[in-house]
PDB file of C-alpha atoms in Angstrom:
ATOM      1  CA  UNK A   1      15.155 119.123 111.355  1.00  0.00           C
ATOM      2  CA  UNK A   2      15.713 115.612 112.220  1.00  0.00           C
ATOM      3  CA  UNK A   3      18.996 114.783 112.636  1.00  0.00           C
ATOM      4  CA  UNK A   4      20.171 111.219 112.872  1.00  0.00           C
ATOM      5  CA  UNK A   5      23.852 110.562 113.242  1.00  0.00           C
ATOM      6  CA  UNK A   6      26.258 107.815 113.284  1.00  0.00           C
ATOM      7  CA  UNK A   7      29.274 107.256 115.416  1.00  0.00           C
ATOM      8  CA  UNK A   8      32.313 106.996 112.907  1.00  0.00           C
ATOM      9  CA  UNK A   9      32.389 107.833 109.337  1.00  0.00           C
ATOM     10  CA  UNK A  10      35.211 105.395 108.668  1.00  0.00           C
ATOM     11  CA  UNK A  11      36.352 102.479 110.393  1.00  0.00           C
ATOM     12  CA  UNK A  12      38.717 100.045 109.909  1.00  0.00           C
ATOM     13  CA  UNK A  13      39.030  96.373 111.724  1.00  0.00           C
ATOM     14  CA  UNK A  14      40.915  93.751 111.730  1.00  0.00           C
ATOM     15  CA  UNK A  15      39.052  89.642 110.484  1.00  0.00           C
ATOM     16  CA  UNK A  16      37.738  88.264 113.354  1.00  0.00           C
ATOM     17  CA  UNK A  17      36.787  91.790 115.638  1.00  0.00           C
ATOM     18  CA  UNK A  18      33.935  92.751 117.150  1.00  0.00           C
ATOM     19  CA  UNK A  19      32.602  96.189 115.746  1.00  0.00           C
ATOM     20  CA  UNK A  20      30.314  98.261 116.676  1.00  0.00           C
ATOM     21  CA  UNK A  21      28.172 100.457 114.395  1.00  0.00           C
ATOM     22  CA  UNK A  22      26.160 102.739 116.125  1.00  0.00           C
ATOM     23  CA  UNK A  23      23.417 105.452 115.533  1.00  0.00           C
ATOM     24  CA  UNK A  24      21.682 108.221 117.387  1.00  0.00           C
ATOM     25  CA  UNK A  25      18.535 110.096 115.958  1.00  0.00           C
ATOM     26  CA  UNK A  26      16.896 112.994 118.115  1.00  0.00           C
ATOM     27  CA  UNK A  27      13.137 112.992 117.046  1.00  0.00           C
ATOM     28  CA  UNK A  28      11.929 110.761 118.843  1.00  0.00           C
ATOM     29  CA  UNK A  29      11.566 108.516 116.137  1.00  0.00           C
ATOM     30  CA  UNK A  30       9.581 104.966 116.459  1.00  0.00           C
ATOM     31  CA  UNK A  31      12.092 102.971 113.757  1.00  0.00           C
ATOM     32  CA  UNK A  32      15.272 102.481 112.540  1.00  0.00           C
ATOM     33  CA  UNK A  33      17.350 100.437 110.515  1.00  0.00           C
ATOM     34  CA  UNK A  34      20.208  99.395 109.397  1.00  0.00           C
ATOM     35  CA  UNK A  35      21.065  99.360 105.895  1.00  0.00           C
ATOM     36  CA  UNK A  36      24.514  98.410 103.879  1.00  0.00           C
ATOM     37  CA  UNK A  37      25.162  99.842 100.220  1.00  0.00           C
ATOM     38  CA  UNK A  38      27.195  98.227  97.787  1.00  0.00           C
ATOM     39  CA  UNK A  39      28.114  99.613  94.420  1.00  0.00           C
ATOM     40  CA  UNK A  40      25.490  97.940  91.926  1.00  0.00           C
ATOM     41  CA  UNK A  41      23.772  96.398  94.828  1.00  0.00           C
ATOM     42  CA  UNK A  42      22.276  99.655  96.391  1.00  0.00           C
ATOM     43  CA  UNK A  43      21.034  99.577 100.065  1.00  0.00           C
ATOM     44  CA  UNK A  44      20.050  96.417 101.443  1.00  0.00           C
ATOM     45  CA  UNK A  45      18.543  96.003 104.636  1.00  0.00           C
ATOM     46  CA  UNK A  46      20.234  94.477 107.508  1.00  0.00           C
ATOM     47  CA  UNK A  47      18.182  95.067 110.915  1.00  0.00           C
ATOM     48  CA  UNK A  48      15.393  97.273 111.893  1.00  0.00           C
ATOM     49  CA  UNK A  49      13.322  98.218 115.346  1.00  0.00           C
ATOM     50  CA  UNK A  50       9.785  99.049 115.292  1.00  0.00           C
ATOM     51  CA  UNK A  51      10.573  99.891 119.337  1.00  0.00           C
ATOM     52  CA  UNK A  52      12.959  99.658 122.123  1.00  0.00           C
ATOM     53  CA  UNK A  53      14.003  96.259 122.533  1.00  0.00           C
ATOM     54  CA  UNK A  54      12.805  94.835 119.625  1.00  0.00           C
ATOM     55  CA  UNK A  55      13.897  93.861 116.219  1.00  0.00           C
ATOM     56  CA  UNK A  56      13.540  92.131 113.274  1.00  0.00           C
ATOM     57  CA  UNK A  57      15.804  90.684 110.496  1.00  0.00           C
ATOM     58  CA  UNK A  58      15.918  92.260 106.989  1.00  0.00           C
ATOM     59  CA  UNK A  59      17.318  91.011 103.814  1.00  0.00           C
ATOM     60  CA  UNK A  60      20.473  90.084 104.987  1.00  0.00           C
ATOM     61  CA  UNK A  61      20.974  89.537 108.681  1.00  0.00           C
ATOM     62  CA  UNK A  62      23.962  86.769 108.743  1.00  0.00           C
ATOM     63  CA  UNK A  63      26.846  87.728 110.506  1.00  0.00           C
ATOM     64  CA  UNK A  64      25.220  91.202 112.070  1.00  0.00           C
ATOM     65  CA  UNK A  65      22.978  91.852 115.544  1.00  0.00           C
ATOM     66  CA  UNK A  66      21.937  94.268 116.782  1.00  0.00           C
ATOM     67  CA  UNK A  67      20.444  96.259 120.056  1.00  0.00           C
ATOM     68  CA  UNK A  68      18.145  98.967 120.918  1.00  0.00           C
ATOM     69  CA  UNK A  69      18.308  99.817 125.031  1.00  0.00           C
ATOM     70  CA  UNK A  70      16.981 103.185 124.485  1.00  0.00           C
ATOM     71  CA  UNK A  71      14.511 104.981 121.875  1.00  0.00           C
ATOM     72  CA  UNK A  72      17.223 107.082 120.322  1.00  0.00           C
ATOM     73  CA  UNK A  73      19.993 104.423 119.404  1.00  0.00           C
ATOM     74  CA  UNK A  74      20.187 101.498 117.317  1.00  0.00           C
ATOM     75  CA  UNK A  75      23.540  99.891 117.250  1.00  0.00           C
ATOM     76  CA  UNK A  76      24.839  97.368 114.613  1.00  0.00           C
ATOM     77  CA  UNK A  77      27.265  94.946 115.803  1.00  0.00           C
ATOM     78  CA  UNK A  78      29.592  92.486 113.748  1.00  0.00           C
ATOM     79  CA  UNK A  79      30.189  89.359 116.196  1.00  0.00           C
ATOM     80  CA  UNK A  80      33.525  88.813 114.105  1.00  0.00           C
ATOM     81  CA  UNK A  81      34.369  90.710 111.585  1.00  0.00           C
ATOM     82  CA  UNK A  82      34.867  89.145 107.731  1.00  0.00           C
ATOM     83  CA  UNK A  83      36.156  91.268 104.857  1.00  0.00           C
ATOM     84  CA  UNK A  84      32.957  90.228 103.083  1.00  0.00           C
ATOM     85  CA  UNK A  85      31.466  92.961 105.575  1.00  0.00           C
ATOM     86  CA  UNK A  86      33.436  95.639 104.053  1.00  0.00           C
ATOM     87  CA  UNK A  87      30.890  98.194 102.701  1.00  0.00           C
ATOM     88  CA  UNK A  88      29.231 101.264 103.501  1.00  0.00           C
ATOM     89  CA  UNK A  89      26.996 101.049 106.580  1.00  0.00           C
ATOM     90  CA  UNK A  90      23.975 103.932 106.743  1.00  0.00           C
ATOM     91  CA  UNK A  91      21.116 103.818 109.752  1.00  0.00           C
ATOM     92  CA  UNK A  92      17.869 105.560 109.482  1.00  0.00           C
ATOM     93  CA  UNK A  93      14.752 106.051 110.893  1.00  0.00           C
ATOM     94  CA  UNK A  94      11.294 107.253 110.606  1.00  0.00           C
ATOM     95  CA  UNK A  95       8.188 108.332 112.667  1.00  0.00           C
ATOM     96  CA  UNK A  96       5.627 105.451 113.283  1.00  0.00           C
ATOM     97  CA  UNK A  97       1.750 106.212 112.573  1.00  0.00           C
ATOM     98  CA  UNK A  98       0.491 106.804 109.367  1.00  0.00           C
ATOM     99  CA  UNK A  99       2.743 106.129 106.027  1.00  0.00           C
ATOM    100  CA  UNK A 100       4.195 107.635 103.765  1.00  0.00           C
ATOM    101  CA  UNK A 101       6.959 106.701 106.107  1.00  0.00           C
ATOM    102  CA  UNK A 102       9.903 109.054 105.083  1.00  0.00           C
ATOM    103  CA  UNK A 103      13.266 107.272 106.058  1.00  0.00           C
ATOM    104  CA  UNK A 104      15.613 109.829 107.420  1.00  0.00           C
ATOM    105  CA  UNK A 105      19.874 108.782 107.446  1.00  0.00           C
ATOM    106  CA  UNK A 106      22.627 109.089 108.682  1.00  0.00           C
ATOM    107  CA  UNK A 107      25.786 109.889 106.732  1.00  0.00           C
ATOM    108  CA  UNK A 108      26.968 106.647 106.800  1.00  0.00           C
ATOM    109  CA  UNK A 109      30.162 104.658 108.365  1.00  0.00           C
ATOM    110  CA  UNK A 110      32.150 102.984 105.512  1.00  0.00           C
ATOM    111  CA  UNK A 111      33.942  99.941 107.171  1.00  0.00           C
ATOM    112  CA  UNK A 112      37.132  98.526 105.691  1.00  0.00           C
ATOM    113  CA  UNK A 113      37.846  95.020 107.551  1.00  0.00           C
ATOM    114  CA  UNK A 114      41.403  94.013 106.507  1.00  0.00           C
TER     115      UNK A 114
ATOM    116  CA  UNK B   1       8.827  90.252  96.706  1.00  0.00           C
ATOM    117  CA  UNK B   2       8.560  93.780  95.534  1.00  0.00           C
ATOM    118  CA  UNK B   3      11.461  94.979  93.125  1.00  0.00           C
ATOM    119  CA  UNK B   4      12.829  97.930  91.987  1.00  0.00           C
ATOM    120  CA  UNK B   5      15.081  98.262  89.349  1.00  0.00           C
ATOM    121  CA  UNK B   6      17.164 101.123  88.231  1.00  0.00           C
ATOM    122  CA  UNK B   7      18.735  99.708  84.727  1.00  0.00           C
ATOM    123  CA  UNK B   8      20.946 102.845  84.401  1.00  0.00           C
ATOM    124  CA  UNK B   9      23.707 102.358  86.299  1.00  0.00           C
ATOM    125  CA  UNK B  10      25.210 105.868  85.599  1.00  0.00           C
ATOM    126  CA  UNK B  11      24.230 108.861  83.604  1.00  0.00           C
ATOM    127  CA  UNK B  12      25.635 112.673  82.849  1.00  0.00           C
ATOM    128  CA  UNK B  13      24.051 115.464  81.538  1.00  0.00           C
ATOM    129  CA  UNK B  14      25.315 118.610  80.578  1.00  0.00           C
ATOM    130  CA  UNK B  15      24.652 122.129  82.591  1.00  0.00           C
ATOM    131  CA  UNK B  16      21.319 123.019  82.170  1.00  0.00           C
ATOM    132  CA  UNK B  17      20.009 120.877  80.398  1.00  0.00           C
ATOM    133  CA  UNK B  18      17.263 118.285  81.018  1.00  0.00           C
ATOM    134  CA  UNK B  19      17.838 114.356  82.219  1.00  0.00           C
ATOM    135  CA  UNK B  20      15.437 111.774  83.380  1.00  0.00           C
ATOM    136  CA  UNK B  21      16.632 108.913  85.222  1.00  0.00           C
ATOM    137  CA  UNK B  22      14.423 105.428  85.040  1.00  0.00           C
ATOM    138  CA  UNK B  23      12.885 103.162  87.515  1.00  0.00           C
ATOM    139  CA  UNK B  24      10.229 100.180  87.048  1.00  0.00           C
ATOM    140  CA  UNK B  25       9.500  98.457  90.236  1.00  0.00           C
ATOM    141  CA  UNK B  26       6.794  95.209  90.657  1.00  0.00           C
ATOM    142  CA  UNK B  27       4.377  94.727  93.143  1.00  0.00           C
ATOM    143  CA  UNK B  28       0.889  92.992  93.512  1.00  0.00           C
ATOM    144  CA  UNK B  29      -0.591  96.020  95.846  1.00  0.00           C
ATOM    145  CA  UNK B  30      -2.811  99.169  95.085  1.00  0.00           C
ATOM    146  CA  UNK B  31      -1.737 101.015  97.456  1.00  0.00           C
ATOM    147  CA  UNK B  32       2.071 102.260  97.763  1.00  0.00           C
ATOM    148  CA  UNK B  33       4.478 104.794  97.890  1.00  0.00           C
ATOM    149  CA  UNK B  34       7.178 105.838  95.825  1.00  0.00           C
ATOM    150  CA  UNK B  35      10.297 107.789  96.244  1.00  0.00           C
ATOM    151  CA  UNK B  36      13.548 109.393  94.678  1.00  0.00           C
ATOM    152  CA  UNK B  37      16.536 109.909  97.678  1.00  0.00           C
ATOM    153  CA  UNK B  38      19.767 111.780  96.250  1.00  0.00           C
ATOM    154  CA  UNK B  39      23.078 111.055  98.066  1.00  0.00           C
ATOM    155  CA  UNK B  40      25.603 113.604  97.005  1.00  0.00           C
ATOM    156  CA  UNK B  41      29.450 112.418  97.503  1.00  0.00           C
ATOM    157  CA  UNK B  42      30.246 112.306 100.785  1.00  0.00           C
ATOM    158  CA  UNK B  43      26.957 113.563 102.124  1.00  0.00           C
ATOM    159  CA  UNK B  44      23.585 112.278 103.826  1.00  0.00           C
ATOM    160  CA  UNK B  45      21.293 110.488 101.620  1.00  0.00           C
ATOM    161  CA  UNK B  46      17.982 113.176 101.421  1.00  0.00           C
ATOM    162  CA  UNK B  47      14.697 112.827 100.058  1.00  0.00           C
ATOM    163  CA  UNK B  48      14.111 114.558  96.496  1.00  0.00           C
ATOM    164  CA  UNK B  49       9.980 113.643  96.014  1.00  0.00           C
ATOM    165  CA  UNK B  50       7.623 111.110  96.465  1.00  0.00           C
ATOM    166  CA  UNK B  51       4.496 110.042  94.956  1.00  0.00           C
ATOM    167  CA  UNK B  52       1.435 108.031  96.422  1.00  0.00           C
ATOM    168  CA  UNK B  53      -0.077 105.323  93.932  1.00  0.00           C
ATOM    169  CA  UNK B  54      -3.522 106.597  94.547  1.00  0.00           C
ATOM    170  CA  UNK B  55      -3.041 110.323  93.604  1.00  0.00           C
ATOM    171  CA  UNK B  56      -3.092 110.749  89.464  1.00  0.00           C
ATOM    172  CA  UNK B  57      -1.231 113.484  89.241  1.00  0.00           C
ATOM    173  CA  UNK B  58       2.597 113.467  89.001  1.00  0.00           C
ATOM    174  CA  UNK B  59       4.676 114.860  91.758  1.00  0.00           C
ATOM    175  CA  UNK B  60       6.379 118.156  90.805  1.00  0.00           C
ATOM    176  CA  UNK B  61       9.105 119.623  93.504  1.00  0.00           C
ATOM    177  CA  UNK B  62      10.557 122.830  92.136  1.00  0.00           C
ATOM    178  CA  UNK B  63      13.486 121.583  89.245  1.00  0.00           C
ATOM    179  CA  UNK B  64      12.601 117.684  90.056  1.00  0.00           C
ATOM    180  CA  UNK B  65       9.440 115.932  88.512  1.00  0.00           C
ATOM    181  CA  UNK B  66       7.790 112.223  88.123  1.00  0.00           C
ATOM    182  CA  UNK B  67       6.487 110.594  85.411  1.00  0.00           C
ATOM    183  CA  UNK B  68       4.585 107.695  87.087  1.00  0.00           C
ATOM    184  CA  UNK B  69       2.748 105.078  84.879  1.00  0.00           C
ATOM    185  CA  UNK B  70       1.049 103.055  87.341  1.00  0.00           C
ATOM    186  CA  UNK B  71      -0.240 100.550  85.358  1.00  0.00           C
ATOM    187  CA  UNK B  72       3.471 100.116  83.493  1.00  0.00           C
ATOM    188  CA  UNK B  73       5.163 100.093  87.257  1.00  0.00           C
ATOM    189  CA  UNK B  74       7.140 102.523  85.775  1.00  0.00           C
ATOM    190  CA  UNK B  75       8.278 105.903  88.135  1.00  0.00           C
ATOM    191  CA  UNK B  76      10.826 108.220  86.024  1.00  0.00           C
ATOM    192  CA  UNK B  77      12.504 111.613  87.523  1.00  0.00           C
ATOM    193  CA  UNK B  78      12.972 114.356  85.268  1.00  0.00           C
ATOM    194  CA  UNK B  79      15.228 116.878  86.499  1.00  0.00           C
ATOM    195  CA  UNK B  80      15.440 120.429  84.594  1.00  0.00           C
ATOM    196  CA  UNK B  81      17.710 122.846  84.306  1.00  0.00           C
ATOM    197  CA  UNK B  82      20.389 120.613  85.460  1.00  0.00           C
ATOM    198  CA  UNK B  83      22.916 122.004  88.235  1.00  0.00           C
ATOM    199  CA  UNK B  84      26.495 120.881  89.526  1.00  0.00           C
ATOM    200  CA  UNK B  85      24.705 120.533  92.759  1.00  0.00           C
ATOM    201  CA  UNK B  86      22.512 117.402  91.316  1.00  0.00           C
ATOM    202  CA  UNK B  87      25.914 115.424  90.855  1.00  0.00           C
ATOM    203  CA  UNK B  88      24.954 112.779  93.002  1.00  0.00           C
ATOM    204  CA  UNK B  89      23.491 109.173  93.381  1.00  0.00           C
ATOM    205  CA  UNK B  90      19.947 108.849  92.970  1.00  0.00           C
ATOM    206  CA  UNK B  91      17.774 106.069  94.108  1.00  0.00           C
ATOM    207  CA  UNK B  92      14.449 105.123  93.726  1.00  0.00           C
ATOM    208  CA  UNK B  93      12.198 103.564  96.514  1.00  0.00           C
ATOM    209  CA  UNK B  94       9.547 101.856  97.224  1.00  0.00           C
ATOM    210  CA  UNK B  95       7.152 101.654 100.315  1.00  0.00           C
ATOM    211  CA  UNK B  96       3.785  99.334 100.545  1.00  0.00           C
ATOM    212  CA  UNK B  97       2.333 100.141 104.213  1.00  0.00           C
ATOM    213  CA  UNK B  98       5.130  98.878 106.376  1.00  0.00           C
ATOM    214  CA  UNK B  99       8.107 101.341 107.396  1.00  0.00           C
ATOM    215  CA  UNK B 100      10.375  99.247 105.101  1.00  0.00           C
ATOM    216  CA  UNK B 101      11.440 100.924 101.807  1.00  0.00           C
ATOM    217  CA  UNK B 102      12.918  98.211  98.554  1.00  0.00           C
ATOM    218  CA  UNK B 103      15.457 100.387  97.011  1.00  0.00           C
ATOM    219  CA  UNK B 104      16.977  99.768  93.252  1.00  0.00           C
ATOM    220  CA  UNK B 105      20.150  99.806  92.230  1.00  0.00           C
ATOM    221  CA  UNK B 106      21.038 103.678  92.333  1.00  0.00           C
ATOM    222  CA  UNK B 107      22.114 105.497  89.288  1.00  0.00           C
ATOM    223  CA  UNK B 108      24.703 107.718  89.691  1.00  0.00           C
ATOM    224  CA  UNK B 109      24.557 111.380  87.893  1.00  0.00           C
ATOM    225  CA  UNK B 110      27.305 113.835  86.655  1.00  0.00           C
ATOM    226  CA  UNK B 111      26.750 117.045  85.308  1.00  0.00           C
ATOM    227  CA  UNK B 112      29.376 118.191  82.773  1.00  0.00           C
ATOM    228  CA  UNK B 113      30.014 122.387  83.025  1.00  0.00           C
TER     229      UNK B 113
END
């Protein structure tokens, strides 16, 4: 099965941090992304890597970067941390090649930033 | 830009009985994918079924089915015999090609004993 976990389930910062979001899937998956879910809002997506070192904005990049050194892990990082960023934070991923591209997530990292 | 929209924000059902939960999405393309992910409280979201826009025929996984109406951009999940265990959030998803999904709103689902 794949498995794709994420570093904390809940975090809390203080305005003005820098956090650190990250993920780790072990299939040797091609992509991954970042998502964040808000009530009403559903998942919208942040960041996502079609390889190692590179990336591409989603839906709603400002405030948020991100890094991929090595296949497995995707981090997300908040440069300084507002308390509009509080939400629910889930990665994924999913096997390049052919579609119907299955995402796969983690369980998710709800950030409070007080 | 594609959209999916899930105009139930919550729904409940009771015990064994029968519920179907509603997405409409809009797109331009032929060619597509379509899926239902379930995140139970406090757990990992997981896929429930999916459904290519070529293939007629509704997807059927065990308790969970589709209705898709392609040509209303309409993709509906019926689940029978309803169990505590389907108390969860559902959202519906859509793929076109790239690995990106669009997902809707999420509709969240109790089951009443």
């Amino acid at each position: 099965d794949v498995k794709v976990t994420q570093s904390s389930r809940y975090l809390v910062k203080r305005t003005g941090e820098k956090v650190f979001l990250e993920c780790v899937q072990d299939m040797d998956h091609e992509n991954m992304f970042w998502y964040r879910q808000d009530p009403g809002l559903g998942l919208r997506l942040i960041y996502f890597s079609y390889d190692v070192k590179m990336k591409e904005k989603g839906d709603i990049p400002e405030g948020y970067s991100v890094s991929r050194e090595k296949k497995e892990r995707f981090s997300l990082i908040l440069e300084s941390a507002s308390t509009n960023q509080t939400s629910m934070y889930l990665c994924a991923s999913t096997a390049g090649g052919r579609p119907p591209y299955e995402q796969y997530f983690g369980p998710g990292t709800r950030l409070t930033v007080t | 830009a594609q959209t999916v929209t899930q105009s139930q924000p919550e729904m409940s059902v009771q015990e064994a009985e029968t519920v179907t939960l509603s997405c409409t999405y809009d797109t331009s393309e032929s060619d597509y994918y379509l899926f239902w992910y379930k995140q139970p409280p406090s757990r990992q979201m997981i896929l429930v079924i999916r459904q290519e826009a070529y293939k007629q025929q509704n997807a059927t996984e065990n308790r969970f089915s589709v209705n898709f109406q392609k040509a209303a951009k309409s993709f509906s999940l019926k689940i029978s015999d309803s169990q505590l265990g389907d108390a969860a959030m559902y959202f519906c998803a859509y793929n076109q090609g790239a690995q990106k999904l669009v997902f809707g709103q999420g509709t969240r689902l109790t089951i009443n004993p």
